Coordinates of C-alpha atoms in Angstrom, one line a residue:
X1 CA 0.0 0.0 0.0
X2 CA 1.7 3.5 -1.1
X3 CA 1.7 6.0 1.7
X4 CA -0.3 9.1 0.7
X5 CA 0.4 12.1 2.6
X6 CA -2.1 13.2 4.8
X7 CA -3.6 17.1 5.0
X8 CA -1.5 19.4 7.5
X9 CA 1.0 16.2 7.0
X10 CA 4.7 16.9 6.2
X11 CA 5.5 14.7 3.6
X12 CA 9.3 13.8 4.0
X13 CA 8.0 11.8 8.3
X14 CA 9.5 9.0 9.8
X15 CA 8.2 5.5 7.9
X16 CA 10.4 2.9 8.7
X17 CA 11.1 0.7 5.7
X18 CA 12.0 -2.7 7.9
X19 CA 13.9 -5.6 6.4
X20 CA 11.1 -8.3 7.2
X21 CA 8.5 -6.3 5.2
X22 CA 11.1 -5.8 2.2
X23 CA 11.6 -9.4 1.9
X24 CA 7.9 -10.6 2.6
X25 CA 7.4 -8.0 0.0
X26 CA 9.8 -8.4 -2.8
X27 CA 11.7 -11.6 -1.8
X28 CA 15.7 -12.1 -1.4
X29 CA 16.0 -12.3 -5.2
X30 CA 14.6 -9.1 -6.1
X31 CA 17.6 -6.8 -8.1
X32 CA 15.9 -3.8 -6.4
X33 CA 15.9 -5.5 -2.7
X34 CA 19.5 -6.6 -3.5
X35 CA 21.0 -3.4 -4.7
X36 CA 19.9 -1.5 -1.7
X37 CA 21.5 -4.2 0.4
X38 CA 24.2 -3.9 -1.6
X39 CA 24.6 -0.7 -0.7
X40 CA 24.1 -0.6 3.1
X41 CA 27.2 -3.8 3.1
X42 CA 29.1 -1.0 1.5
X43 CA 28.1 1.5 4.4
X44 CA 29.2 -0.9 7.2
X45 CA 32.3 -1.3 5.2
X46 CA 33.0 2.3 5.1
X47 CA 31.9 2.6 9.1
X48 CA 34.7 -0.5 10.0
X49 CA 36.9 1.1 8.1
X50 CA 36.4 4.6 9.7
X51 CA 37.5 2.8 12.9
X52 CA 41.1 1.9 11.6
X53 CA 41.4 5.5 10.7
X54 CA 41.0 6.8 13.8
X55 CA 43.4 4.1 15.1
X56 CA 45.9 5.2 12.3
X57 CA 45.4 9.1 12.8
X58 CA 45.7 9.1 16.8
X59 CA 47.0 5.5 18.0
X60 CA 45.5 3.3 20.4
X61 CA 48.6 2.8 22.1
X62 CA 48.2 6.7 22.9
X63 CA 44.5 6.3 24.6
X64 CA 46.2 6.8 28.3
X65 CA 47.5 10.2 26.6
X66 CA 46.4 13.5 27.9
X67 CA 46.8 15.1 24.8
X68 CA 45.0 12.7 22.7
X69 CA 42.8 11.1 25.1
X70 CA 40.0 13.9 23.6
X71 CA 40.5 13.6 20.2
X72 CA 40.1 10.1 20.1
X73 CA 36.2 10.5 20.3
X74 CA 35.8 13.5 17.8
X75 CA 35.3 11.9 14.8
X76 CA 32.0 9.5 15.1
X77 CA 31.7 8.6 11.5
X78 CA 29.7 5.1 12.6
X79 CA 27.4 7.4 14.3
X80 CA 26.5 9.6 11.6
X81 CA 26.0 6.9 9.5
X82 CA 23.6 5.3 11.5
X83 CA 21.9 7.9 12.4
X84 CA 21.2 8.3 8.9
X85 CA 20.2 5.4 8.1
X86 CA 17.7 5.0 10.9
X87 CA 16.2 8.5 9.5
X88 CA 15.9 7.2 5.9
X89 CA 15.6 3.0 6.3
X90 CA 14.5 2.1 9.9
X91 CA 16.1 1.1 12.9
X92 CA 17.8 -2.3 12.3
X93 CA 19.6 -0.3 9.0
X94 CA 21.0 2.0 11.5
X95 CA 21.6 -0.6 14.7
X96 CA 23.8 -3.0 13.4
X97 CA 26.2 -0.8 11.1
X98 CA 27.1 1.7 14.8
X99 CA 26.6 -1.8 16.5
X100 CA 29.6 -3.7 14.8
X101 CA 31.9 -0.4 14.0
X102 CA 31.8 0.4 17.7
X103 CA 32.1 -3.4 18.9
X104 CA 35.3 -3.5 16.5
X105 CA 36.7 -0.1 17.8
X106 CA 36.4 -1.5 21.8
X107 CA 37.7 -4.6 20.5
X108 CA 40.8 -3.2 18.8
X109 CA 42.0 -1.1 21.7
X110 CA 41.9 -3.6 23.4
X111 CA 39.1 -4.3 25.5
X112 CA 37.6 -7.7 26.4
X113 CA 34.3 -8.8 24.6
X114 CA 31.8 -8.3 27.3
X115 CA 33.0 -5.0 27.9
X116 CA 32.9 -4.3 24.1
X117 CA 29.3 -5.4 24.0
X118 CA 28.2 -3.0 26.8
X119 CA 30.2 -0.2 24.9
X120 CA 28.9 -0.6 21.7
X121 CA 25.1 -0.7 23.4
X122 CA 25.3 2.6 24.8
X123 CA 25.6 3.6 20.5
X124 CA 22.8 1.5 19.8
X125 CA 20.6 3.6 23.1
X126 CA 21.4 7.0 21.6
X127 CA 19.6 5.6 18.2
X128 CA 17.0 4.3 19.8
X129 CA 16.3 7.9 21.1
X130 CA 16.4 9.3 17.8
X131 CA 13.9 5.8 16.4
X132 CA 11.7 6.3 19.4
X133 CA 11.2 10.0 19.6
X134 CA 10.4 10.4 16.2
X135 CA 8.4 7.6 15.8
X136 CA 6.1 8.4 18.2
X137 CA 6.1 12.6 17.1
X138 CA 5.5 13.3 13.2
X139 CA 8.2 16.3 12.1
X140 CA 9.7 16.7 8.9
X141 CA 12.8 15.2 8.8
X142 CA 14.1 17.1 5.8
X143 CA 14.0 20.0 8.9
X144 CA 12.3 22.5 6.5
X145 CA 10.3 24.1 9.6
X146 CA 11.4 25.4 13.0
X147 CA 9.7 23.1 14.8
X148 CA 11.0 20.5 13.0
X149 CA 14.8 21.8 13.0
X150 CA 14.5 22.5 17.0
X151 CA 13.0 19.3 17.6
X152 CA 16.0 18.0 15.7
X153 CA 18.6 19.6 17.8
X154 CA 16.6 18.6 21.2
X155 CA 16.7 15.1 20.2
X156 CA 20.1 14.8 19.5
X157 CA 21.3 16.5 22.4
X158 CA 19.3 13.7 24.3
X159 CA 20.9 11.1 22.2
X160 CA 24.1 12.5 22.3
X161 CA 24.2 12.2 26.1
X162 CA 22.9 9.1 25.8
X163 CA 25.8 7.8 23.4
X164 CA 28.2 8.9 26.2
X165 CA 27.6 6.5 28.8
X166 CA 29.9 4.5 26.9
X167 CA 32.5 6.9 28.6
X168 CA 32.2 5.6 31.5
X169 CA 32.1 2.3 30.7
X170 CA 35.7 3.4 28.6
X171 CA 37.1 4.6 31.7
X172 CA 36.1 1.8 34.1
X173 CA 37.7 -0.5 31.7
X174 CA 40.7 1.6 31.9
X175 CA 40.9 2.7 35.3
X176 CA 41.4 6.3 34.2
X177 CA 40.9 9.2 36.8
X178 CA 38.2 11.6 37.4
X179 CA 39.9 14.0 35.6
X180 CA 41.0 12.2 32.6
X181 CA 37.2 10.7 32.7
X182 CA 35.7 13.9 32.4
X183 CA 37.7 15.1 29.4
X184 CA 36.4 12.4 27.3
X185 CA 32.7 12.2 28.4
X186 CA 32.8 15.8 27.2
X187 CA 34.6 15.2 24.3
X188 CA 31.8 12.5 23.4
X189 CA 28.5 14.2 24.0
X190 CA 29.9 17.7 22.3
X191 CA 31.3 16.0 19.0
X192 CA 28.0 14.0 18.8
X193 CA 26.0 17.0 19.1
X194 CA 28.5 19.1 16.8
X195 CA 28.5 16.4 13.9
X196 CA 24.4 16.2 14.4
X197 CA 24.0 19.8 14.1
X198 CA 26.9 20.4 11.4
X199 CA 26.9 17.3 9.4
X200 CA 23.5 15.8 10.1
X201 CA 21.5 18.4 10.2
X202 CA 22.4 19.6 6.5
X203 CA 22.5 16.3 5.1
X204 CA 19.3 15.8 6.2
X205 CA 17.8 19.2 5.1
X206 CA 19.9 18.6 1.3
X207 CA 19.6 14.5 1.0
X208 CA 16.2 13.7 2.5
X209 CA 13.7 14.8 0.2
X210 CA 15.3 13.0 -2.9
X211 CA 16.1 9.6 -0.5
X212 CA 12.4 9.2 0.1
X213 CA 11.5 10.5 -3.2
X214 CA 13.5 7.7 -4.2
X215 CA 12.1 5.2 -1.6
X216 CA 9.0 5.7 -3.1
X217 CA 9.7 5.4 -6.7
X218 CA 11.6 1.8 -5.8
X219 CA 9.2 0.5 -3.3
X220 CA 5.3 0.3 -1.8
X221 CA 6.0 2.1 1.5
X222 CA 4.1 0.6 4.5
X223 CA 1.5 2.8 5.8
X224 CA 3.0 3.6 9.6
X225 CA 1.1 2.4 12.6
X226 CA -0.4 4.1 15.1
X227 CA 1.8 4.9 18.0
X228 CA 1.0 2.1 20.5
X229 CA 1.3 1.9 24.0
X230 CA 4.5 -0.3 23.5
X231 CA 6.5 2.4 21.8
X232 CA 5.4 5.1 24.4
X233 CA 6.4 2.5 27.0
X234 CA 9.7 1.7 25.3
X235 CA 10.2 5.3 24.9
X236 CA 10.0 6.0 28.7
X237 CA 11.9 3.0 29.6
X238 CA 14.8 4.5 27.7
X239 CA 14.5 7.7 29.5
X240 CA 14.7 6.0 33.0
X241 CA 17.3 3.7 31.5
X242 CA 19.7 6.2 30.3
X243 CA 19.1 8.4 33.9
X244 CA 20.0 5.3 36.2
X245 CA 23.2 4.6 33.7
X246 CA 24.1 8.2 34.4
X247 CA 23.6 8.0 37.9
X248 CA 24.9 4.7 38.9
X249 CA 28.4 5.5 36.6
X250 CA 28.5 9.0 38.6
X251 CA 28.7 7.0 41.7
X252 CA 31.1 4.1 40.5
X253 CA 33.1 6.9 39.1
X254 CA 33.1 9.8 42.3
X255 CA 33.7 6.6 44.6
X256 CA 36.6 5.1 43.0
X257 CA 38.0 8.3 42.5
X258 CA 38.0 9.5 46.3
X259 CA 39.4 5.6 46.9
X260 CA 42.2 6.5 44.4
X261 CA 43.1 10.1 46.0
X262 CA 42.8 8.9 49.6
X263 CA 45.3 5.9 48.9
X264 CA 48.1 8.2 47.6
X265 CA 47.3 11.5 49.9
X266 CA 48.7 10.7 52.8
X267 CA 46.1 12.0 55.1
X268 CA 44.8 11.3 58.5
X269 CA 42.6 8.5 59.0
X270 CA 39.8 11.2 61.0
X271 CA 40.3 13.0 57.3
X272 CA 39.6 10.0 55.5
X273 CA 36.8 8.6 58.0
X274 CA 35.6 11.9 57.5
X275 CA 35.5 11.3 53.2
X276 CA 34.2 8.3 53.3
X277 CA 31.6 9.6 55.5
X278 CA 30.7 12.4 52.8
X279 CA 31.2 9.3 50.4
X280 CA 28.4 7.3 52.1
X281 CA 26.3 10.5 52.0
X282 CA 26.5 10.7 48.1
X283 CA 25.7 6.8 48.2
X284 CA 22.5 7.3 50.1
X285 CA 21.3 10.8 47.9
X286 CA 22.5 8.4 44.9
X287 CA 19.8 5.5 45.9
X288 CA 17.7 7.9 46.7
X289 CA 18.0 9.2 43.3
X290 CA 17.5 6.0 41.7
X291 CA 14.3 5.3 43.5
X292 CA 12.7 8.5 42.4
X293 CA 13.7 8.3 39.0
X294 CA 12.3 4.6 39.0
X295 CA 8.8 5.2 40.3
X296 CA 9.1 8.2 38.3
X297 CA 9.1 6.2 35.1
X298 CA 6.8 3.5 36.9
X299 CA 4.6 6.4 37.2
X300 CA 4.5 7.4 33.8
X301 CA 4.0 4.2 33.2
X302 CA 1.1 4.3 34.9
X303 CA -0.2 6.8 34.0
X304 CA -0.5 6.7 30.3
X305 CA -2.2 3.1 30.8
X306 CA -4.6 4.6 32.9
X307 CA -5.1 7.4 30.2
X308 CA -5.2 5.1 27.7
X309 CA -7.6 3.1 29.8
X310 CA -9.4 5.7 30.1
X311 CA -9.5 6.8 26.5
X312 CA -10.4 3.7 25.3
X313 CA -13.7 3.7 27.2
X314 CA -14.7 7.2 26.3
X315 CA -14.0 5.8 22.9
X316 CA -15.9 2.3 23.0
X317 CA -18.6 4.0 24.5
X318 CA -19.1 6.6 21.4
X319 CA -18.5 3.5 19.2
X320 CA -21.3 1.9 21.0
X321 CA -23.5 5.2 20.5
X322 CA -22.5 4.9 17.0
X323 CA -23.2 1.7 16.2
X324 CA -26.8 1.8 17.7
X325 CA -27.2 5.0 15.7
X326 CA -25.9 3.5 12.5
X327 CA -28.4 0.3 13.6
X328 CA -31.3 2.4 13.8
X329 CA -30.3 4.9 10.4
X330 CA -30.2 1.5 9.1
X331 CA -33.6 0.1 10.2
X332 CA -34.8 3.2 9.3
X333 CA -33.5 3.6 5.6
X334 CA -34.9 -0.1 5.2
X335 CA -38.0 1.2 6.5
X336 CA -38.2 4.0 4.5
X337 CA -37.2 1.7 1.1
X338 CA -39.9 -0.7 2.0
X339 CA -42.3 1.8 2.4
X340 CA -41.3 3.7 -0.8
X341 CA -41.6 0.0 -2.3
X342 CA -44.4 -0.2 -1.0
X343 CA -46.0 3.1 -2.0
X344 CA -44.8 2.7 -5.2
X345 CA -47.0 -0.4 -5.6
X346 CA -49.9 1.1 -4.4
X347 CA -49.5 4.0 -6.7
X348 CA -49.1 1.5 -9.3
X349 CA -52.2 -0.6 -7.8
X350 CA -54.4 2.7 -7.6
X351 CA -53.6 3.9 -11.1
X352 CA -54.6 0.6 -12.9
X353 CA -57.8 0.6 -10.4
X354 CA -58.9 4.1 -11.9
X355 CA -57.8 2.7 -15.8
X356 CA -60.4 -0.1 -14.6
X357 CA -62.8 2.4 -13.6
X358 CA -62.4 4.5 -16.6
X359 CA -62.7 1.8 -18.9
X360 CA -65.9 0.4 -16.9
X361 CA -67.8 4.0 -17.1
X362 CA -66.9 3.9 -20.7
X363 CA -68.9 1.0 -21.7
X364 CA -71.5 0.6 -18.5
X365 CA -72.8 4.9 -18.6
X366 CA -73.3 5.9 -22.1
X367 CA -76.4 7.6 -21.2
X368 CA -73.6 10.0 -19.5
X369 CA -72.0 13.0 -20.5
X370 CA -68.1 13.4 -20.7
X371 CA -68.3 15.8 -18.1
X372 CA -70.3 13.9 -16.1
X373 CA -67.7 10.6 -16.6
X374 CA -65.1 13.4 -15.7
X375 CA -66.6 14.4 -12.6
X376 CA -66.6 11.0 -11.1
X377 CA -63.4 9.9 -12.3
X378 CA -62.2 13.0 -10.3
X379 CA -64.1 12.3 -7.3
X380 CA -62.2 8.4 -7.3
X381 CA -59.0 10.1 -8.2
X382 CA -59.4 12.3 -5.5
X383 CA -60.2 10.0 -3.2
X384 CA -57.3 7.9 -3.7
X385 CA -55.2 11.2 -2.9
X386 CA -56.3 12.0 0.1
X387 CA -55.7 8.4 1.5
X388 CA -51.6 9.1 1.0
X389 CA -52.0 12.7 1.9
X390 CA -53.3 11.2 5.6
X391 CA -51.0 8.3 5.5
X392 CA -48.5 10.5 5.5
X393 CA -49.5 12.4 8.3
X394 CA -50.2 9.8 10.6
X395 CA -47.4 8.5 13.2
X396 CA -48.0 5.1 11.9
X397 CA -46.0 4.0 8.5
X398 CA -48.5 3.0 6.3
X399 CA -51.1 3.4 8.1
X400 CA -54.5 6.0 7.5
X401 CA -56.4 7.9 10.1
X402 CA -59.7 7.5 9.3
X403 CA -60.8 10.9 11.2
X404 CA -58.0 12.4 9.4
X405 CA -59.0 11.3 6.2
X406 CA -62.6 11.7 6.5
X407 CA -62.8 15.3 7.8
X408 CA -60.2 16.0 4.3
X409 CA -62.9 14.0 2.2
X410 CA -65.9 16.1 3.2
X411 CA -64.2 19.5 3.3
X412 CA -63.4 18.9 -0.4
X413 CA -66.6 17.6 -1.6
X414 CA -68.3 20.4 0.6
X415 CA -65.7 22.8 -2.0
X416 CA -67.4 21.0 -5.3
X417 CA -70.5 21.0 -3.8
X418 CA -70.7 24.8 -3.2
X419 CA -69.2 25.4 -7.0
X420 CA -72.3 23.2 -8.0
X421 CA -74.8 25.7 -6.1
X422 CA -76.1 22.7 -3.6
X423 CA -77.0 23.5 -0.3
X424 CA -76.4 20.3 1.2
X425 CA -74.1 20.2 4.3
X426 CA -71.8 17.3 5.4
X427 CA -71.2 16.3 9.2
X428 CA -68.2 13.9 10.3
X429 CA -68.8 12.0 13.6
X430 CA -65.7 9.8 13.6
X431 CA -64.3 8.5 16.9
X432 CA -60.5 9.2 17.6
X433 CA -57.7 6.7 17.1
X434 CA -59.2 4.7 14.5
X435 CA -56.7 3.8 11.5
X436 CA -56.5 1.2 9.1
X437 CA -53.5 -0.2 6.8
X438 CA -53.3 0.6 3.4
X439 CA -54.5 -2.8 2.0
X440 CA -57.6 -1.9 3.2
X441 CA -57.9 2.0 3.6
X442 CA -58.0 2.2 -0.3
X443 CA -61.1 0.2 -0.5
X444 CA -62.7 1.9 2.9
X445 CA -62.0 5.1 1.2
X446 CA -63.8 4.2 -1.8
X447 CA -67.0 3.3 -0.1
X448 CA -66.6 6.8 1.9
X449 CA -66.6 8.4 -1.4
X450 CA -68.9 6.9 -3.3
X451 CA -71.7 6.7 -0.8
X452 CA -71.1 10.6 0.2
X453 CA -71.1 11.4 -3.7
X454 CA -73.8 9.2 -4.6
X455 CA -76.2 10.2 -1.3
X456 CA -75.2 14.2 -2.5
X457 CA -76.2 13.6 -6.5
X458 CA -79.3 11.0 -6.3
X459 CA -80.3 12.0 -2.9
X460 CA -81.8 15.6 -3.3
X461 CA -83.6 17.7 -6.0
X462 CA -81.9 20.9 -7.5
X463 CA -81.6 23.8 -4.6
X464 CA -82.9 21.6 -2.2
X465 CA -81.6 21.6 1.8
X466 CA -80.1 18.6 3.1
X467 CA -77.7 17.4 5.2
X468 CA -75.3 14.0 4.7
X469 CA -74.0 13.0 7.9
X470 CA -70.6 10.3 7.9
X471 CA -70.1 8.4 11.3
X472 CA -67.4 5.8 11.9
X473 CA -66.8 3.8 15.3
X474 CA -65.8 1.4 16.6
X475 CA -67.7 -1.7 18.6
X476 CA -65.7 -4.4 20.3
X477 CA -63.7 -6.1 17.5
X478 CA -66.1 -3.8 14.4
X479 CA -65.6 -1.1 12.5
X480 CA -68.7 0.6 11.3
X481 CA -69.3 2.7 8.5
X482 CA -72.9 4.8 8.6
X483 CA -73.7 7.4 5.8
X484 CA -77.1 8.8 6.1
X485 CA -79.3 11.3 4.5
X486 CA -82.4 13.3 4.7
X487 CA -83.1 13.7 1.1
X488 CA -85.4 12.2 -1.5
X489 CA -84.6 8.8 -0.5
X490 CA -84.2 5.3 -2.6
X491 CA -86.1 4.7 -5.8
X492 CA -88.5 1.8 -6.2
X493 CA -86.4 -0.4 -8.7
X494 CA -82.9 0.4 -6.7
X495 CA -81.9 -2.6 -7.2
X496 CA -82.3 -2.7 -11.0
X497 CA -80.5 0.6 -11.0
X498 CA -78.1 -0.5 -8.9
X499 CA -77.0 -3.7 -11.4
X500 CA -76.2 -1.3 -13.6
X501 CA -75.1 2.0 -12.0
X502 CA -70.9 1.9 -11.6
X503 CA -70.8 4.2 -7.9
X504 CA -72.7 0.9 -6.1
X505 CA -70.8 -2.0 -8.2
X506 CA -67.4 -0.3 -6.7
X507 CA -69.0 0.0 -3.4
X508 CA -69.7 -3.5 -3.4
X509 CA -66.5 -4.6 -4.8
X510 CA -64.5 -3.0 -2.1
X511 CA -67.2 -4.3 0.0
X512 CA -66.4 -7.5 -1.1
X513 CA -62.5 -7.1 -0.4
X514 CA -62.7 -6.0 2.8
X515 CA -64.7 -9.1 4.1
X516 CA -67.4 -6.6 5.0
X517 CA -71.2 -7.0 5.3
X518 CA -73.3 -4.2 3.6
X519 CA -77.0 -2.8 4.4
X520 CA -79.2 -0.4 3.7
X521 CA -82.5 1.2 4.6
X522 CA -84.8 4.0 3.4
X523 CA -87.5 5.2 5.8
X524 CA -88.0 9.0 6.8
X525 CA -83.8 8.8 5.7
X526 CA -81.7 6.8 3.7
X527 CA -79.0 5.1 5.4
X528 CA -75.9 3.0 4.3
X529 CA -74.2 1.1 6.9
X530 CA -71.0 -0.9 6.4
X531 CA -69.6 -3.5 8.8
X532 CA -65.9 -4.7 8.4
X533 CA -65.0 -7.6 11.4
X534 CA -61.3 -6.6 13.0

């Protein structure tokens, strides 16, 4: 996966190109693979070899030499080349180049293996400062910013200190004196921190941007991973590492140098009861030392898990507010498609019903006129509208108030009737909380319709008063439907009209849907009452 820089990102951070992912990645064959380890064999070459100059330019047959006992540790060529290496490849690039030149350079003047080993590992802590610390803090390491350049110049300070321990462990091997001891502790940390700032620095600012340029042209880069708790832990542990190496080689170092002045001075043994005493003082603000700086990093320790801790449950409890969001989002979308599905059928449903009613008054009411064919199919039509206007008012998906609806039905025949000069009024007793789904509203609202518009054209003479009243309850496990009038009421041969009159074959057909019983009586008024079992 190629590494794409982020917004606000420098592009030129640390990513660690490791040796396990090139070979997983590209295999020990590949030319590519095998020219850039080609190249790093040369490097170590070069950092040996830089050891045997330094034994040719100053001697280590001199190293007990005042005058050259600095100069020895000026020139760090292993160093900068790891330290390159670690910016530009990762780690292990950088380790075991400083690793072997150093181990080689203790070994050559001399020094027995274990005690090279422990030399050449306080090289490989001051690297790990510069892996660490960057790894965990994103800054450009071509050092184009500020920030990034003073960042720069604080870590290798750190690392340069850290790199110096080794001086002690030089002059323990050695026996040298305090004096002698100091010169090259400060000869190390200074020409470390000299050749960072003068050398590093500018090869870093000149070389980096075309290295991972480069990098990235040759090879997928790994994406980095997020800074785990391991790293910060690791990072902290070198801190408190590098602290206890400084304090424990102070003390080595002060006590063996009081031993070596009080065995040649001559003094009085009350002067040198008294030293030692002063000496046992140091010891005990030296362990005391020791004990704060390691429940200092315990501490830290500590503390970030407990952060972390308690990060990670601020942040499983918002994924867990997510998630049930996202759940319900999704319940809801699928809700929403299935009742867009859903409405889209019944649109579907609806218009082929009034293509079927069309058709029907076409052939059953030629005696009518086309206006009169019009005005009915707009009374269905309209109908059928009002049911989704009220469905989609009601709390219930797909689901019609019947008060709702009704109350719409008769205010908009109550509009036609009025352009039609009748003085006929229309009054709605329908009992709250009644609904029906849409499988069966669409029929229900037919019969509404039909009966209303049939009882309001049939029902009365021209200019005649009336009233139509529409009631709607329910009765245990019933819904009832009663439409009554105070007009004309029912011809003589109603049934014979009705056989062939359209407005009561639909009410009977959606009668007939709806499981429903239908009956009707005409005395002083003429009322339709329909009865649909819940």
């Amino acid at each position: 996966m190629e590494v794409k820089d982020q917004p606000g990102q420098a592009a030129n951070v640390y990513q660690p190109l490791t040796m396990d992912y090139l070979l997983g990645k590209f295999g020990i064959t590949n030319l590519r693979f095998l020219t850039l380890l080609g190249i790093w064999i040369g490097l170590i070459g070069l950092s040996i070899s830089s050891v045997f100059i330094v034994e040719h330019l100053f001697g280590f047959s001199d190293i007990l030499n005042q005058d050259k006992i600095g100069q020895v540790f000026l020139i760090q060529i292993p160093m900068l080349i790891g330290m390159l290496l670690v910016f530009w490849l990762g780690f292990e690039w950088g380790f075991i180049p400083v690793f072997v030149s150093t181990f080689v350079l203790a070994f050559t003047a001399s020094m027995t293996w274990y005690w090279a080993l422990l030399y050449s590992m306080s090289f490989t802590l001051g690297l790990s400062v510069y892996a660490l610390c960057y790894y965990c803090v994103s800054f450009d390491l071509s050092l184009r910013t500020i920030k990034s350049f003073a960042f720069y110049i604080v870590v290798s300070l750190f690392s340069a200190l850290a790199c110096s321990l080794g001086a002690f462990v030089w002059s323990r091997f050695y026996n040298l004196p305090l004096f002698e001891t100091l010169i090259i502790w400060k000869s190390w940390w200074v020409s470390l921190f000299l050749q960072s700032f003068l050398v590093g620095g500018p090869l870093l600012y000149l070389l980096t941007p075309a290295v991972y340029r480069f990098r990235k042209k040759q090879f997928d880069i790994p994406r980095k991973t997020e800074v785990s708790l391991t790293w910060i832990y690791s990072a902290i542990t070198t801190v408190v590492l590098v602290l206890v190496m400084f304090i424990i080689s102070a003390k080595l170092l002060g006590s063996q140098s009081i031993e070596q002045e009080l065995a040649g001075s001559g003094v009085s043994s009350d002067a040198i009861a008294s030293m030692m005493s002063v000496n046992e003082s140091f010891e005990i603000v030296t362990w005391i030392s020791l004990s704060l700086v390691f429940f200092i990093g315990v501490g830290s320790i500590y503390l970030v898990g407990s952060w972390n801790k308690s990060l990670k449950e601020k942040v499983d409890d918002q994924t867990y507010k997510l998630r049930e969001k996202e759940l319900k989002l999704s319940s809801a979308l699928n809700e929403r498609n299935q009742l867009l599905n859903e409405i889209h059928e019944r649109v579907r449903t609806n218009l082929t019903m009034v293509l079927a009613v069309f058709e029907l008054q076409l052939k059953s009411d030629s005696n009518k006129t086309n206006e009169e064919i019009l005005r009915d199919s707009h009374s269905l039509i309209r109908s059928l509208t009002i049911v989704h206007e009220s469905m989609s008012q009601t709390k219930r998906a797909n689901h019609v108030d019947l008060k709702n609806y009704t109350i719409k039905l008769s205010n908009r025949i109550d509009q036609s009737l009025r352009k039609e000069q009748k003085n006929i009024t229309l009054k709605v007793h329908v009992e709250d909380g009644i609904d029906l789904d849409m499988d069966r509203a669409i029929p229900f609202a037919l019969i509404i319709n039909e009966l209303v518009m049939n009882a309001c054209m049939h029902g009365f003479k021209r200019g005649e008063k009336g009233y139509v009243v529409i009631k709607i309850f329910k009765s245990e496990d019933k819904l009832f439907l009663k439409v009554t009038d105070n007009g004309i009421g029912l011809p003589s041969n109603f049934e014979q009209k009705v056989a062939k009159g359209i407005g009561m074959r639909i009410i009977r057909a959606s009668a007939k849907q709806l499981n429903a019983t239908l009956d009707y009586s005409s005395n002083d008024n003429t009322s339709f009452e329909l009865q649909i079992s819940l």
